[in-house]
mmCIF file of C-alpha atoms in Angstrom:
data_model
loop_
_atom_site.group_PDB
_atom_site.id
_atom_site.type_symbol
_atom_site.label_atom_id
_atom_site.label_comp_id
_atom_site.label_asym_id
_atom_site.label_seq_id
_atom_site.Cartn_x
_atom_site.Cartn_y
_atom_site.Cartn_z
ATOM 1 C CA MET A 1 123.831 210.607 25.892
ATOM 2 C CA SER A 2 123.178 207.892 28.422
ATOM 3 C CA ARG A 3 125.781 206.764 30.898
ATOM 4 C CA LYS A 4 125.979 203.286 29.271
ATOM 5 C CA THR A 5 126.516 204.731 25.767
ATOM 6 C CA LEU A 6 129.196 207.077 27.101
ATOM 7 C CA ALA A 7 131.021 204.175 28.797
ATOM 8 C CA ILE A 8 130.936 202.122 25.582
ATOM 9 C CA ALA A 9 132.208 205.085 23.532
ATOM 10 C CA LEU A 10 135.034 205.751 25.996
ATOM 11 C CA PHE A 11 136.028 202.070 26.027
ATOM 12 C CA ALA A 12 136.005 201.932 22.199
ATOM 13 C CA SER A 13 138.077 205.131 22.054
ATOM 14 C CA LEU A 14 140.583 203.711 24.544
ATOM 15 C CA ALA A 15 140.886 200.463 22.578
ATOM 16 C CA LEU A 16 141.393 202.346 19.299
ATOM 17 C CA ASN A 17 144.027 204.625 20.847
ATOM 18 C CA LEU A 18 145.922 201.663 22.313
ATOM 19 C CA PHE A 19 145.842 199.944 18.924
ATOM 20 C CA LEU A 20 147.181 203.052 17.178
ATOM 21 C CA VAL A 21 149.946 203.575 19.754
ATOM 22 C CA GLY A 22 150.990 199.927 19.360
ATOM 23 C CA ALA A 23 150.992 200.192 15.563
ATOM 24 C CA VAL A 24 153.123 203.347 15.619
ATOM 25 C CA ALA A 25 155.564 201.865 18.149
ATOM 26 C CA GLY A 26 155.825 198.648 16.135
ATOM 27 C CA GLY A 27 156.424 200.598 12.940
ATOM 28 C CA LEU A 28 159.185 202.595 14.586
ATOM 29 C CA VAL A 29 160.913 199.471 15.898
ATOM 30 C CA VAL A 30 160.732 197.660 12.557
ATOM 31 C CA GLY A 31 161.838 200.763 10.669
ATOM 32 C CA HIS A 32 164.787 201.214 13.009
ATOM 33 C CA ARG A 33 165.900 197.602 12.512
ATOM 34 C CA VAL A 34 165.706 197.805 8.726
ATOM 35 C CA ARG A 35 167.563 201.130 8.568
ATOM 36 C CA GLY A 36 170.090 199.918 11.110
ATOM 37 C CA GLY A 37 171.137 197.028 8.876
ATOM 38 C CA GLU A 38 169.487 194.299 10.921
ATOM 39 C CA HIS A 39 167.691 191.744 8.811
ATOM 40 C CA SER A 40 164.246 190.634 9.765
ATOM 41 C CA ALA A 41 163.194 187.021 9.324
ATOM 42 C CA GLY A 42 162.126 187.587 5.716
ATOM 43 C CA LEU A 43 165.162 189.620 4.639
ATOM 44 C CA ARG A 44 168.312 187.558 4.298
ATOM 45 C CA ALA A 45 171.646 188.926 3.217
ATOM 46 C CA PRO A 46 172.977 187.364 0.018
ATOM 47 C CA PRO A 47 175.556 184.609 0.511
ATOM 48 C CA PRO A 48 179.239 185.668 0.542
ATOM 49 C CA VAL A 49 179.948 183.904 -2.773
ATOM 50 C CA TRP A 50 177.187 185.963 -4.383
ATOM 51 C CA ARG A 51 178.394 189.232 -2.825
ATOM 52 C CA ALA A 52 181.942 188.624 -4.050
ATOM 53 C CA GLY A 53 180.853 189.761 -7.518
ATOM 54 C CA GLU A 54 180.074 193.227 -6.163
ATOM 55 C CA VAL A 55 183.765 194.149 -6.574
ATOM 56 C CA LEU A 56 183.573 193.644 -10.363
ATOM 57 C CA SER A 57 182.376 196.068 -13.036
ATOM 58 C CA GLU A 58 178.622 196.030 -13.633
ATOM 59 C CA ASP A 59 178.898 193.906 -16.811
ATOM 60 C CA GLN A 60 181.249 191.429 -15.165
ATOM 61 C CA ALA A 61 179.111 191.318 -12.029
ATOM 62 C CA GLN A 62 176.050 190.471 -14.143
ATOM 63 C CA ALA A 63 177.976 187.717 -15.939
ATOM 64 C CA TYR A 64 179.238 186.403 -12.590
ATOM 65 C CA ARG A 65 175.723 186.307 -11.144
ATOM 66 C CA ALA A 66 174.396 184.606 -14.290
ATOM 67 C CA ALA A 67 177.101 181.935 -14.006
ATOM 68 C CA LEU A 68 176.266 181.351 -10.355
ATOM 69 C CA ARG A 69 172.535 181.259 -11.078
ATOM 70 C CA GLY A 70 172.967 178.510 -13.655
ATOM 71 C CA GLU A 71 175.103 176.370 -11.382
ATOM 72 C CA GLY A 72 173.176 177.378 -8.286
ATOM 73 C CA ARG A 73 169.918 175.794 -9.406
ATOM 74 C CA ALA A 74 171.481 172.362 -9.742
ATOM 75 C CA ALA A 75 173.437 172.782 -6.510
ATOM 76 C CA ARG A 76 170.340 173.950 -4.656
ATOM 77 C CA GLU A 77 168.437 170.838 -5.749
ATOM 78 C CA ALA A 78 171.363 168.614 -4.737
ATOM 79 C CA MET A 79 171.587 170.292 -1.325
ATOM 80 C CA ARG A 80 167.828 169.970 -0.836
ATOM 81 C CA ALA A 81 168.037 166.254 -1.660
ATOM 82 C CA ALA A 82 170.974 165.896 0.747
ATOM 83 C CA ARG A 83 168.994 167.583 3.541
ATOM 84 C CA THR A 84 166.097 165.196 2.970
ATOM 85 C CA ALA A 85 168.459 162.222 2.934
ATOM 86 C CA ARG A 86 170.120 163.452 6.136
ATOM 87 C CA LEU A 87 166.732 163.603 7.871
ATOM 88 C CA ASP A 88 166.091 160.022 6.776
ATOM 89 C CA ALA A 89 169.518 159.013 8.085
ATOM 90 C CA TRP A 90 168.773 160.629 11.457
ATOM 91 C CA ARG A 91 165.428 158.840 11.541
ATOM 92 C CA SER A 92 167.276 155.553 11.093
ATOM 93 C CA LEU A 93 168.673 156.034 14.614
ATOM 94 C CA GLU A 94 165.357 154.798 15.985
ATOM 95 C CA ALA A 95 165.305 151.657 13.816
ATOM 96 C CA GLN A 96 165.350 148.258 15.481
ATOM 97 C CA PRO A 97 167.831 146.721 15.093
ATOM 98 C CA PHE A 98 170.033 149.798 14.833
ATOM 99 C CA ASP A 99 172.990 149.575 12.442
ATOM 100 C CA PRO A 100 175.526 152.295 13.379
ATOM 101 C CA GLN A 101 177.815 151.454 10.457
ATOM 102 C CA ALA A 102 174.984 151.853 7.945
ATOM 103 C CA ALA A 103 174.016 155.220 9.475
ATOM 104 C CA LYS A 104 177.642 156.415 9.361
ATOM 105 C CA ALA A 105 178.008 155.240 5.770
ATOM 106 C CA ARG A 106 174.812 157.028 4.726
ATOM 107 C CA LEU A 107 175.890 160.270 6.429
ATOM 108 C CA ALA A 108 179.313 160.038 4.748
ATOM 109 C CA GLU A 109 177.594 159.572 1.391
ATOM 110 C CA ILE A 110 175.446 162.642 2.054
ATOM 111 C CA ARG A 111 178.526 164.704 2.972
ATOM 112 C CA GLY A 112 180.028 163.655 -0.344
ATOM 113 C CA GLN A 113 176.905 164.799 -2.207
ATOM 114 C CA GLU A 114 177.072 168.186 -0.473
ATOM 115 C CA ALA A 115 180.780 168.511 -1.255
ATOM 116 C CA ASP A 116 180.092 167.704 -4.916
ATOM 117 C CA ALA A 117 177.394 170.386 -5.061
ATOM 118 C CA ARG A 118 179.704 172.978 -3.494
ATOM 119 C CA GLY A 119 182.507 171.849 -5.779
ATOM 120 C CA GLN A 120 180.369 172.504 -8.860
ATOM 121 C CA ILE A 121 179.808 176.085 -7.750
ATOM 122 C CA GLU A 122 183.480 176.573 -6.900
ATOM 123 C CA ASN A 123 184.535 175.136 -10.277
ATOM 124 C CA ARG A 124 182.149 177.519 -12.032
ATOM 125 C CA ILE A 125 183.698 180.457 -10.168
ATOM 126 C CA VAL A 126 187.196 179.336 -11.193
ATOM 127 C CA ASP A 127 186.046 178.942 -14.823
ATOM 128 C CA PHE A 128 184.577 182.450 -14.700
ATOM 129 C CA ALA A 129 187.778 183.844 -13.158
ATOM 130 C CA ALA A 130 189.841 182.300 -15.967
ATOM 131 C CA GLY A 131 188.276 184.827 -18.358
ATOM 132 C CA LEU A 132 189.111 187.851 -16.197
ATOM 133 C CA SER A 133 192.144 190.100 -16.302
ATOM 134 C CA PRO A 134 194.726 189.580 -13.532
ATOM 135 C CA ALA A 135 193.516 192.734 -11.753
ATOM 136 C CA ASP A 136 189.879 191.607 -11.916
ATOM 137 C CA ARG A 137 190.840 188.107 -10.719
ATOM 138 C CA ALA A 138 192.632 189.704 -7.776
ATOM 139 C CA ALA A 139 189.550 191.810 -6.991
ATOM 140 C CA LEU A 140 187.306 188.728 -7.193
ATOM 141 C CA ALA A 141 189.694 186.781 -4.949
ATOM 142 C CA LYS A 142 189.587 189.625 -2.452
ATOM 143 C CA GLY A 143 185.779 189.610 -2.575
ATOM 144 C CA LEU A 144 185.678 185.834 -2.073
ATOM 145 C CA THR A 145 188.056 185.888 0.885
ATOM 146 C CA ALA A 146 186.754 189.007 2.641
ATOM 147 C CA GLN A 147 184.820 188.262 5.792
ATOM 148 C CA ARG A 148 181.961 190.626 6.302
ATOM 149 C CA ARG A 149 181.165 191.687 9.868
ATOM 150 C CA GLU A 150 177.695 190.111 9.721
ATOM 151 C CA ASP A 151 179.290 186.794 8.691
ATOM 152 C CA ARG A 152 181.712 186.775 11.608
ATOM 153 C CA GLY A 153 179.485 187.972 14.395
ATOM 154 C CA PRO A 154 180.675 190.348 17.072
ATOM 155 C CA PRO A 155 184.432 190.611 17.584
ATOM 156 C CA ARG A 156 185.849 188.296 20.200
ATOM 157 C CA ARG A 157 188.196 189.552 22.856
ATOM 158 C CA ASP A 158 191.061 187.505 21.400
ATOM 159 C CA ASP A 159 190.589 188.722 17.779
ATOM 160 C CA PRO A 160 193.699 190.472 16.471
ATOM 161 C CA PRO A 161 193.212 194.058 15.353
ATOM 162 C CA GLY A 162 191.973 194.244 11.781
ATOM 163 C CA PRO A 163 191.233 197.025 9.339
ATOM 164 C CA GLY A 164 189.354 199.783 11.076
ATOM 165 C CA ARG A 165 190.033 198.346 14.548
ATOM 166 C CA SER A 166 192.605 199.722 16.903
ATOM 167 C CA GLY A 167 194.707 197.526 19.141
ATOM 168 C CA ARG A 168 192.585 198.683 22.084
ATOM 169 C CA ASP A 169 189.547 196.853 20.633
ATOM 170 C CA ALA A 170 191.396 193.564 20.348
ATOM 171 C CA GLY A 171 191.336 192.775 24.060
ATOM 172 C CA PRO A 172 194.158 191.879 26.433
#
């Protein structure tokens, strides 16, 4: 084997080994994040309103999710339209002449549209809860009001002790 061929083979081998080491290291890091409960960019946790149904029996949870799905489509479209309208309202800031009152009025209108969309979902949840037993309604209320750790972020030093936290963790 010539010296040039040997150098090319060694360089190719080195490049392949570096690629494999990088792939293995990347796989370990990604695997650790997924197993550790961290969500990558493509994996989002379901919204709290959706997760609230997890406290119900399987049949009730399916009915709850079906009710939210039906209302959610319309609300999602309304929220998407509101986001587009909000972008247009922000773009109006560069208009000449600028009309601050018109921009404020448009943003207030958009907030109303978003509130209506959220209200439709909340009304659907209340309608669903009306058909539940008192114990199941209490469980659903607990699910709707429970703050999950990933929703709150890390505990602040001034947080009062909560379930599973001792007074020592709460800070001074």
